[in-house]
């Protein structure tokens, strides 16, 4: 069932346990089984006859797919490859944990997040033209949980004089479903449907706001040969507009640290655009110890749906990094990171979104 590539990854380990020190899930649960090496060991044993069972599958879903382990592994080992394949196996073998199945059901129906009340975002989007040079892909967290971030991004494009639009009904990119069931045919079909809807806008550039979607659309869509214009992150798009003089923010009197979104920092190796935006506002930036490629996850999207208690602990651990640095303001640049950190309700640390800050300054 596992591909040769996945088994090679699982068998490549030197048992140095360095991944143990960086896994944000293992750090908060204290369970050895949550670390990448333990997951690899289970997969390796499956290839030798000790089959993955329900308990093993629970372990496979207790992972944010943040790739801190991949980033730190001396062998260049990538646990995400076999973790995703294990999740496919869980679905095929009927071993999906009970806390995960309802999330998969919602994702298969179109979105793993619960329906939102009217957020006002739909009314803003309804006024946009159907065709434009740039299409914005806001993603499910901005659509259903943090619409003000989506509205701020659209407002910035308006102020910069960009010809832009956004889909009235935004099909899922496949990123969340892929995290849940692996990169199977159903996920590819969802991605193709999304790409087709974006193509209808005639846009040559797709600006993607959230981290899972941006990485998935840039990497996995390309691997599947799904073409849909040039895909760029919202941070890199807005940084370019500032560089070109299309946005001229006023100075913002603020001292803050910045949280790098794990997938954008590690998978896309992109961290300068957000810093350029912060610098353009004259904000005094203090770097966190775990920054750029070495950032720590806030729990991502899927883990907060399947294992909310563990995910909240992961987000709290990231918040503690900010407290230990004695910072009182953290800037985030994706709706998922903002949602994960702000939902903790910390009284001593203020969470600010980069696009909202910039929109207020322009
Ligand atoms: S860091 Fe890499 S080689 Fe070391 S134990 Fe973890 S997976 Fe194995
Ligand atoms: S991807 Fe992240 S959460 Fe998953 S095992 Fe690796 S370090 Fe841990």
mmCIF file with all atom_site columns, C-alpha atoms in Angstrom, residues 139-215:
data_model
loop_
_atom_site.group_PDB
_atom_site.id
_atom_site.type_symbol
_atom_site.label_atom_id
_atom_site.label_alt_id
_atom_site.label_comp_id
_atom_site.label_asym_id
_atom_site.label_entity_id
_atom_site.label_seq_id
_atom_site.pdbx_PDB_ins_code
_atom_site.Cartn_x
_atom_site.Cartn_y
_atom_site.Cartn_z
_atom_site.occupancy
_atom_site.B_iso_or_equiv
_atom_site.pdbx_formal_charge
_atom_site.auth_seq_id
_atom_site.auth_comp_id
_atom_site.auth_asym_id
_atom_site.auth_atom_id
_atom_site.pdbx_PDB_model_num
ATOM 1  C CA . UNK A 1 139 ? -9.334  30.510 1.435   1.00 0.00 ? 139 UNK A CA 1
ATOM 2  C CA . UNK A 1 140 ? -11.810 29.022 3.908   1.00 0.00 ? 140 UNK A CA 1
ATOM 3  C CA . UNK A 1 141 ? -10.515 30.646 7.117   1.00 0.00 ? 141 UNK A CA 1
ATOM 4  C CA . UNK A 1 142 ? -10.863 34.166 5.704   1.00 0.00 ? 142 UNK A CA 1
ATOM 5  C CA . UNK A 1 143 ? -14.224 33.259 4.163   1.00 0.00 ? 143 UNK A CA 1
ATOM 6  C CA . UNK A 1 144 ? -15.730 31.642 7.246   1.00 0.00 ? 144 UNK A CA 1
ATOM 7  C CA . UNK A 1 145 ? -13.813 32.826 10.321  1.00 0.00 ? 145 UNK A CA 1
ATOM 8  C CA . UNK A 1 146 ? -11.707 35.945 9.698   1.00 0.00 ? 146 UNK A CA 1
ATOM 9  C CA . UNK A 1 147 ? -13.463 37.931 6.941   1.00 0.00 ? 147 UNK A CA 1
ATOM 10 C CA . UNK A 1 148 ? -11.932 41.251 8.035   1.00 0.00 ? 148 UNK A CA 1
ATOM 11 C CA . UNK A 1 149 ? -8.547  39.970 6.865   1.00 0.00 ? 149 UNK A CA 1
ATOM 12 C CA . UNK A 1 150 ? -9.978  39.137 3.439   1.00 0.00 ? 150 UNK A CA 1
ATOM 13 C CA . UNK A 1 151 ? -11.648 42.544 3.243   1.00 0.00 ? 151 UNK A CA 1
ATOM 14 C CA . UNK A 1 152 ? -8.376  44.281 4.165   1.00 0.00 ? 152 UNK A CA 1
ATOM 15 C CA . UNK A 1 153 ? -6.524  42.488 1.364   1.00 0.00 ? 153 UNK A CA 1
ATOM 16 C CA . UNK A 1 154 ? -9.205  43.387 -1.197  1.00 0.00 ? 154 UNK A CA 1
ATOM 17 C CA . UNK A 1 155 ? -9.184  46.985 0.015   1.00 0.00 ? 155 UNK A CA 1
ATOM 18 C CA . UNK A 1 156 ? -5.393  47.187 -0.449  1.00 0.00 ? 156 UNK A CA 1
ATOM 19 C CA . UNK A 1 157 ? -5.673  45.964 -4.049  1.00 0.00 ? 157 UNK A CA 1
ATOM 20 C CA . UNK A 1 158 ? -8.382  48.576 -4.627  1.00 0.00 ? 158 UNK A CA 1
ATOM 21 C CA . UNK A 1 159 ? -6.187  51.345 -3.197  1.00 0.00 ? 159 UNK A CA 1
ATOM 22 C CA . UNK A 1 160 ? -3.264  50.207 -5.354  1.00 0.00 ? 160 UNK A CA 1
ATOM 23 C CA . UNK A 1 161 ? -5.382  50.456 -8.497  1.00 0.00 ? 161 UNK A CA 1
ATOM 24 C CA . UNK A 1 162 ? -5.089  46.741 -9.316  1.00 0.00 ? 162 UNK A CA 1
ATOM 25 C CA . UNK A 1 163 ? -7.611  45.132 -11.675 1.00 0.00 ? 163 UNK A CA 1
ATOM 26 C CA . UNK A 1 164 ? -8.759  42.345 -9.341  1.00 0.00 ? 164 UNK A CA 1
ATOM 27 C CA . UNK A 1 165 ? -11.622 40.048 -8.520  1.00 0.00 ? 165 UNK A CA 1
ATOM 28 C CA . UNK A 1 166 ? -12.524 37.175 -6.181  1.00 0.00 ? 166 UNK A CA 1
ATOM 29 C CA . UNK A 1 167 ? -14.806 34.217 -6.727  1.00 0.00 ? 167 UNK A CA 1
ATOM 30 C CA . UNK A 1 168 ? -18.344 34.564 -5.428  1.00 0.00 ? 168 UNK A CA 1
ATOM 31 C CA . UNK A 1 169 ? -18.336 30.865 -4.606  1.00 0.00 ? 169 UNK A CA 1
ATOM 32 C CA . UNK A 1 170 ? -14.783 29.736 -3.879  1.00 0.00 ? 170 UNK A CA 1
ATOM 33 C CA . UNK A 1 171 ? -14.238 25.990 -4.449  1.00 0.00 ? 171 UNK A CA 1
ATOM 34 C CA . UNK A 1 172 ? -11.725 24.366 -2.102  1.00 0.00 ? 172 UNK A CA 1
ATOM 35 C CA . UNK A 1 173 ? -8.154  24.267 -3.406  1.00 0.00 ? 173 UNK A CA 1
ATOM 36 C CA . UNK A 1 174 ? -7.789  20.672 -2.211  1.00 0.00 ? 174 UNK A CA 1
ATOM 37 C CA . UNK A 1 175 ? -5.216  21.637 0.429   1.00 0.00 ? 175 UNK A CA 1
ATOM 38 C CA . UNK A 1 176 ? -7.306  20.799 3.497   1.00 0.00 ? 176 UNK A CA 1
ATOM 39 C CA . UNK A 1 177 ? -8.817  17.667 1.971   1.00 0.00 ? 177 UNK A CA 1
ATOM 40 C CA . UNK A 1 178 ? -5.315  16.585 0.937   1.00 0.00 ? 178 UNK A CA 1
ATOM 41 C CA . UNK A 1 179 ? -4.084  16.987 4.529   1.00 0.00 ? 179 UNK A CA 1
ATOM 42 C CA . UNK A 1 180 ? -6.917  14.727 5.678   1.00 0.00 ? 180 UNK A CA 1
ATOM 43 C CA . UNK A 1 181 ? -6.870  11.913 3.127   1.00 0.00 ? 181 UNK A CA 1
ATOM 44 C CA . UNK A 1 182 ? -3.578  12.257 1.241   1.00 0.00 ? 182 UNK A CA 1
ATOM 45 C CA . UNK A 1 183 ? -3.111  13.394 -2.323  1.00 0.00 ? 183 UNK A CA 1
ATOM 46 C CA . UNK A 1 184 ? -5.650  11.047 -3.915  1.00 0.00 ? 184 UNK A CA 1
ATOM 47 C CA . UNK A 1 185 ? -7.830  11.343 -7.020  1.00 0.00 ? 185 UNK A CA 1
ATOM 48 C CA . UNK A 1 186 ? -10.711 13.074 -5.190  1.00 0.00 ? 186 UNK A CA 1
ATOM 49 C CA . UNK A 1 187 ? -8.309  15.782 -4.046  1.00 0.00 ? 187 UNK A CA 1
ATOM 50 C CA . UNK A 1 188 ? -6.963  16.241 -7.567  1.00 0.00 ? 188 UNK A CA 1
ATOM 51 C CA . UNK A 1 189 ? -10.535 16.582 -8.871  1.00 0.00 ? 189 UNK A CA 1
ATOM 52 C CA . UNK A 1 190 ? -11.259 19.253 -6.253  1.00 0.00 ? 190 UNK A CA 1
ATOM 53 C CA . UNK A 1 191 ? -8.086  21.092 -7.279  1.00 0.00 ? 191 UNK A CA 1
ATOM 54 C CA . UNK A 1 192 ? -9.053  20.932 -10.969 1.00 0.00 ? 192 UNK A CA 1
ATOM 55 C CA . UNK A 1 193 ? -12.510 22.311 -10.174 1.00 0.00 ? 193 UNK A CA 1
ATOM 56 C CA . UNK A 1 194 ? -10.957 25.199 -8.262  1.00 0.00 ? 194 UNK A CA 1
ATOM 57 C CA . UNK A 1 195 ? -8.454  25.930 -11.044 1.00 0.00 ? 195 UNK A CA 1
ATOM 58 C CA . UNK A 1 196 ? -11.252 25.911 -13.628 1.00 0.00 ? 196 UNK A CA 1
ATOM 59 C CA . UNK A 1 197 ? -13.240 28.469 -11.596 1.00 0.00 ? 197 UNK A CA 1
ATOM 60 C CA . UNK A 1 198 ? -10.187 30.703 -11.270 1.00 0.00 ? 198 UNK A CA 1
ATOM 61 C CA . UNK A 1 199 ? -9.449  30.404 -15.003 1.00 0.00 ? 199 UNK A CA 1
ATOM 62 C CA . UNK A 1 200 ? -12.969 31.684 -15.717 1.00 0.00 ? 200 UNK A CA 1
ATOM 63 C CA . UNK A 1 201 ? -11.911 35.041 -14.269 1.00 0.00 ? 201 UNK A CA 1
ATOM 64 C CA . UNK A 1 202 ? -9.328  35.419 -17.055 1.00 0.00 ? 202 UNK A CA 1
ATOM 65 C CA . UNK A 1 203 ? -6.738  36.391 -14.436 1.00 0.00 ? 203 UNK A CA 1
ATOM 66 C CA . UNK A 1 204 ? -3.067  35.833 -15.222 1.00 0.00 ? 204 UNK A CA 1
ATOM 67 C CA . UNK A 1 205 ? -2.105  36.105 -11.555 1.00 0.00 ? 205 UNK A CA 1
ATOM 68 C CA . UNK A 1 206 ? -3.706  34.322 -8.616  1.00 0.00 ? 206 UNK A CA 1
ATOM 69 C CA . UNK A 1 207 ? -3.023  35.956 -5.251  1.00 0.00 ? 207 UNK A CA 1
ATOM 70 C CA . UNK A 1 208 ? -3.391  33.397 -2.447  1.00 0.00 ? 208 UNK A CA 1
ATOM 71 C CA . UNK A 1 209 ? -3.977  34.613 1.098   1.00 0.00 ? 209 UNK A CA 1
ATOM 72 C CA . UNK A 1 210 ? -3.641  31.543 3.308   1.00 0.00 ? 210 UNK A CA 1
ATOM 73 C CA . UNK A 1 211 ? -0.660  29.299 3.882   1.00 0.00 ? 211 UNK A CA 1
ATOM 74 C CA . UNK A 1 212 ? -2.035  25.808 3.113   1.00 0.00 ? 212 UNK A CA 1
ATOM 75 C CA . UNK A 1 213 ? -3.625  26.947 -0.132  1.00 0.00 ? 213 UNK A CA 1
ATOM 76 C CA . UNK A 1 214 ? -0.553  28.889 -1.282  1.00 0.00 ? 214 UNK A CA 1
ATOM 77 C CA . UNK A 1 215 ? 1.843   25.976 -0.831  1.00 0.00 ? 215 UNK A CA 1
#
